[in-house]
JSON list of C-alpha atoms in Angstrom, two decimals:
[
{"chain": "A", "resi": 1, "resn": "MET", "atom": "CA", "xyz": [3.54, 17.53, -15.15]},
{"chain": "A", "resi": 2, "resn": "ALA", "atom": "CA", "xyz": [-0.07, 18.62, -15.39]},
{"chain": "A", "resi": 3, "resn": "HIS", "atom": "CA", "xyz": [-0.72, 21.54, -14.66]},
{"chain": "A", "resi": 4, "resn": "HIS", "atom": "CA", "xyz": [-4.57, 21.54, -13.64]},
{"chain": "A", "resi": 5, "resn": "LYS", "atom": "CA", "xyz": [-5.30, 20.70, -9.98]},
{"chain": "A", "resi": 6, "resn": "SER", "atom": "CA", "xyz": [-7.12, 17.43, -10.79]},
{"chain": "A", "resi": 7, "resn": "ALA", "atom": "CA", "xyz": [-4.85, 16.52, -13.68]},
{"chain": "A", "resi": 8, "resn": "ILE", "atom": "CA", "xyz": [-2.06, 16.36, -10.30]},
{"chain": "A", "resi": 9, "resn": "LYS", "atom": "CA", "xyz": [-4.73, 14.39, -8.39]},
{"chain": "A", "resi": 10, "resn": "ARG", "atom": "CA", "xyz": [-5.29, 11.87, -10.67]},
{"chain": "A", "resi": 11, "resn": "TRP", "atom": "CA", "xyz": [-1.71, 11.65, -11.56]},
{"chain": "A", "resi": 12, "resn": "HIS", "atom": "CA", "xyz": [-1.52, 10.43, -7.63]},
{"chain": "A", "resi": 13, "resn": "GLN", "atom": "CA", "xyz": [-3.82, 8.40, -8.08]},
{"chain": "A", "resi": 14, "resn": "SER", "atom": "CA", "xyz": [-2.21, 6.65, -10.83]},
{"chain": "A", "resi": 15, "resn": "LEU", "atom": "CA", "xyz": [0.86, 6.32, -9.28]},
{"chain": "A", "resi": 16, "resn": "ARG", "atom": "CA", "xyz": [-0.77, 4.51, -6.68]},
{"chain": "A", "resi": 17, "resn": "GLU", "atom": "CA", "xyz": [-2.93, 2.09, -8.58]},
{"chain": "A", "resi": 18, "resn": "ARG", "atom": "CA", "xyz": [0.44, 1.10, -10.52]},
{"chain": "A", "resi": 19, "resn": "GLU", "atom": "CA", "xyz": [1.92, 0.26, -7.81]},
{"chain": "A", "resi": 20, "resn": "ARG", "atom": "CA", "xyz": [-1.05, -1.94, -6.65]},
{"chain": "A", "resi": 21, "resn": "ASN", "atom": "CA", "xyz": [-1.53, -3.26, -9.89]},
{"chain": "A", "resi": 22, "resn": "ARG", "atom": "CA", "xyz": [2.82, -4.41, -9.85]},
{"chain": "A", "resi": 23, "resn": "SER", "atom": "CA", "xyz": [1.68, -6.06, -6.47]},
{"chain": "A", "resi": 24, "resn": "ARG", "atom": "CA", "xyz": [-0.97, -8.30, -7.89]},
{"chain": "A", "resi": 25, "resn": "ARG", "atom": "CA", "xyz": [0.80, -8.95, -10.82]},
{"chain": "A", "resi": 26, "resn": "THR", "atom": "CA", "xyz": [3.75, -10.11, -8.87]},
{"chain": "A", "resi": 27, "resn": "ARG", "atom": "CA", "xyz": [1.58, -12.05, -6.77]},
{"chain": "A", "resi": 28, "resn": "ALA", "atom": "CA", "xyz": [0.35, -14.45, -9.69]},
{"chain": "A", "resi": 29, "resn": "ARG", "atom": "CA", "xyz": [3.37, -15.02, -11.25]},
{"chain": "A", "resi": 30, "resn": "ASN", "atom": "CA", "xyz": [5.47, -16.33, -8.03]},
{"chain": "A", "resi": 31, "resn": "ALA", "atom": "CA", "xyz": [1.94, -18.35, -7.76]},
{"chain": "A", "resi": 32, "resn": "ILE", "atom": "CA", "xyz": [2.62, -19.64, -11.07]},
{"chain": "A", "resi": 33, "resn": "ARG", "atom": "CA", "xyz": [5.80, -19.91, -10.37]},
{"chain": "A", "resi": 34, "resn": "LYS", "atom": "CA", "xyz": [5.45, -22.00, -7.08]},
{"chain": "A", "resi": 35, "resn": "LEU", "atom": "CA", "xyz": [3.18, -24.21, -9.14]},
{"chain": "A", "resi": 36, "resn": "ARG", "atom": "CA", "xyz": [5.57, -25.39, -11.26]},
{"chain": "A", "resi": 37, "resn": "GLU", "atom": "CA", "xyz": [8.02, -25.93, -8.48]},
{"chain": "A", "resi": 38, "resn": "ALA", "atom": "CA", "xyz": [5.28, -27.94, -6.95]},
{"chain": "A", "resi": 39, "resn": "VAL", "atom": "CA", "xyz": [5.10, -29.78, -10.51]},
{"chain": "A", "resi": 40, "resn": "ALA", "atom": "CA", "xyz": [9.32, -30.48, -10.29]},
{"chain": "A", "resi": 41, "resn": "ALA", "atom": "CA", "xyz": [8.73, -31.62, -7.42]},
{"chain": "A", "resi": 42, "resn": "GLY", "atom": "CA", "xyz": [5.85, -34.00, -8.09]},
{"chain": "A", "resi": 43, "resn": "ASP", "atom": "CA", "xyz": [4.21, -33.48, -4.85]},
{"chain": "A", "resi": 44, "resn": "ALA", "atom": "CA", "xyz": [0.53, -34.13, -5.39]},
{"chain": "A", "resi": 45, "resn": "ALA", "atom": "CA", "xyz": [-0.52, -32.31, -2.41]},
{"chain": "A", "resi": 46, "resn": "ALA", "atom": "CA", "xyz": [1.38, -29.08, -2.98]},
{"chain": "A", "resi": 47, "resn": "ILE", "atom": "CA", "xyz": [0.52, -29.66, -7.01]},
{"chain": "A", "resi": 48, "resn": "SER", "atom": "CA", "xyz": [-2.89, -29.55, -5.33]},
{"chain": "A", "resi": 49, "resn": "GLU", "atom": "CA", "xyz": [-2.89, -26.32, -3.24]},
{"chain": "A", "resi": 50, "resn": "ALA", "atom": "CA", "xyz": [-0.86, -24.52, -5.68]},
{"chain": "A", "resi": 51, "resn": "LEU", "atom": "CA", "xyz": [-3.08, -24.56, -8.47]},
{"chain": "A", "resi": 52, "resn": "SER", "atom": "CA", "xyz": [-5.85, -23.00, -6.35]},
{"chain": "A", "resi": 53, "resn": "LYS", "atom": "CA", "xyz": [-3.23, -20.35, -5.01]},
{"chain": "A", "resi": 54, "resn": "ALA", "atom": "CA", "xyz": [-1.95, -19.68, -8.87]},
{"chain": "A", "resi": 55, "resn": "TYR", "atom": "CA", "xyz": [-5.52, -19.75, -10.37]},
{"chain": "A", "resi": 56, "resn": "SER", "atom": "CA", "xyz": [-7.04, -17.13, -7.42]},
{"chain": "A", "resi": 57, "resn": "ALA", "atom": "CA", "xyz": [-3.79, -14.65, -7.89]},
{"chain": "A", "resi": 58, "resn": "VAL", "atom": "CA", "xyz": [-4.55, -14.62, -11.55]},
{"chain": "A", "resi": 59, "resn": "ASP", "atom": "CA", "xyz": [-8.51, -13.97, -10.93]},
{"chain": "A", "resi": 60, "resn": "ARG", "atom": "CA", "xyz": [-7.78, -11.45, -8.64]},
{"chain": "A", "resi": 61, "resn": "ALA", "atom": "CA", "xyz": [-5.02, -10.08, -10.93]},
{"chain": "A", "resi": 62, "resn": "ALA", "atom": "CA", "xyz": [-7.46, -9.57, -13.67]},
{"chain": "A", "resi": 63, "resn": "LYS", "atom": "CA", "xyz": [-10.27, -8.88, -11.64]},
{"chain": "A", "resi": 64, "resn": "LYS", "atom": "CA", "xyz": [-8.77, -5.55, -10.52]},
{"chain": "A", "resi": 65, "resn": "GLY", "atom": "CA", "xyz": [-7.67, -4.87, -14.25]},
{"chain": "A", "resi": 66, "resn": "ALA", "atom": "CA", "xyz": [-3.63, -5.49, -13.44]},
{"chain": "A", "resi": 67, "resn": "ILE", "atom": "CA", "xyz": [-3.81, -8.44, -16.56]},
{"chain": "A", "resi": 68, "resn": "HIS", "atom": "CA", "xyz": [-6.09, -9.05, -18.82]},
{"chain": "A", "resi": 69, "resn": "ASP", "atom": "CA", "xyz": [-9.04, -11.31, -19.17]},
{"chain": "A", "resi": 70, "resn": "GLY", "atom": "CA", "xyz": [-7.91, -12.88, -21.86]},
{"chain": "A", "resi": 71, "resn": "LYS", "atom": "CA", "xyz": [-4.48, -13.77, -20.15]},
{"chain": "A", "resi": 72, "resn": "ALA", "atom": "CA", "xyz": [-5.97, -14.56, -17.46]},
{"chain": "A", "resi": 73, "resn": "ASP", "atom": "CA", "xyz": [-7.48, -17.57, -19.32]},
{"chain": "A", "resi": 74, "resn": "ARG", "atom": "CA", "xyz": [-4.63, -18.24, -21.16]},
{"chain": "A", "resi": 75, "resn": "LEU", "atom": "CA", "xyz": [-2.34, -18.75, -17.71]},
{"chain": "A", "resi": 76, "resn": "LYS", "atom": "CA", "xyz": [-5.05, -20.90, -16.50]},
{"chain": "A", "resi": 77, "resn": "ARG", "atom": "CA", "xyz": [-5.62, -23.05, -20.19]},
{"chain": "A", "resi": 78, "resn": "ARG", "atom": "CA", "xyz": [-2.08, -23.74, -19.20]},
{"chain": "A", "resi": 79, "resn": "MET", "atom": "CA", "xyz": [-1.21, -24.07, -15.97]},
{"chain": "A", "resi": 80, "resn": "ALA", "atom": "CA", "xyz": [-3.93, -26.88, -15.75]},
{"chain": "A", "resi": 81, "resn": "ALA", "atom": "CA", "xyz": [-2.56, -28.54, -19.12]},
{"chain": "A", "resi": 82, "resn": "LEU", "atom": "CA", "xyz": [1.18, -28.38, -16.91]},
{"chain": "A", "resi": 83, "resn": "VAL", "atom": "CA", "xyz": [-0.99, -30.52, -13.81]},
{"chain": "A", "resi": 84, "resn": "ASN", "atom": "CA", "xyz": [-3.22, -32.65, -16.13]},
{"chain": "A", "resi": 85, "resn": "LYS", "atom": "CA", "xyz": [0.36, -33.71, -18.17]},
{"chain": "A", "resi": 86, "resn": "HIS", "atom": "CA", "xyz": [2.42, -34.72, -14.92]},
{"chain": "A", "resi": 87, "resn": "GLN", "atom": "CA", "xyz": [-0.83, -36.71, -13.59]},
{"chain": "A", "resi": 88, "resn": "GLN", "atom": "CA", "xyz": [-1.28, -38.86, -16.85]},
{"chain": "A", "resi": 89, "resn": "PRO", "atom": "CA", "xyz": [1.14, -42.05, -16.20]},
{"chain": "A", "resi": 90, "resn": "ALA", "atom": "CA", "xyz": [3.72, -42.40, -18.74]},
{"chain": "A", "resi": 91, "resn": "ALA", "atom": "CA", "xyz": [3.41, -44.35, -21.46]}
]
């Protein structure tokens, strides 16, 4: 445990930020899960809306530092590939 007043304050701040980051990461993961469910269901309107919400949640998490920028880019590429694969007609 920290002993200096400033270190104690910083510790409290880090705990609050940790909770915020956990919330942002969870929100992003849930949005991605909903996108996968929409793709599995095959509803084009739901896919479009879920993709938009998932992109927004991932971008917001990256902007706030809850996830790394590279991870956000990788997740968005994978989501786009999933949607594109679903929208292509089966040959």
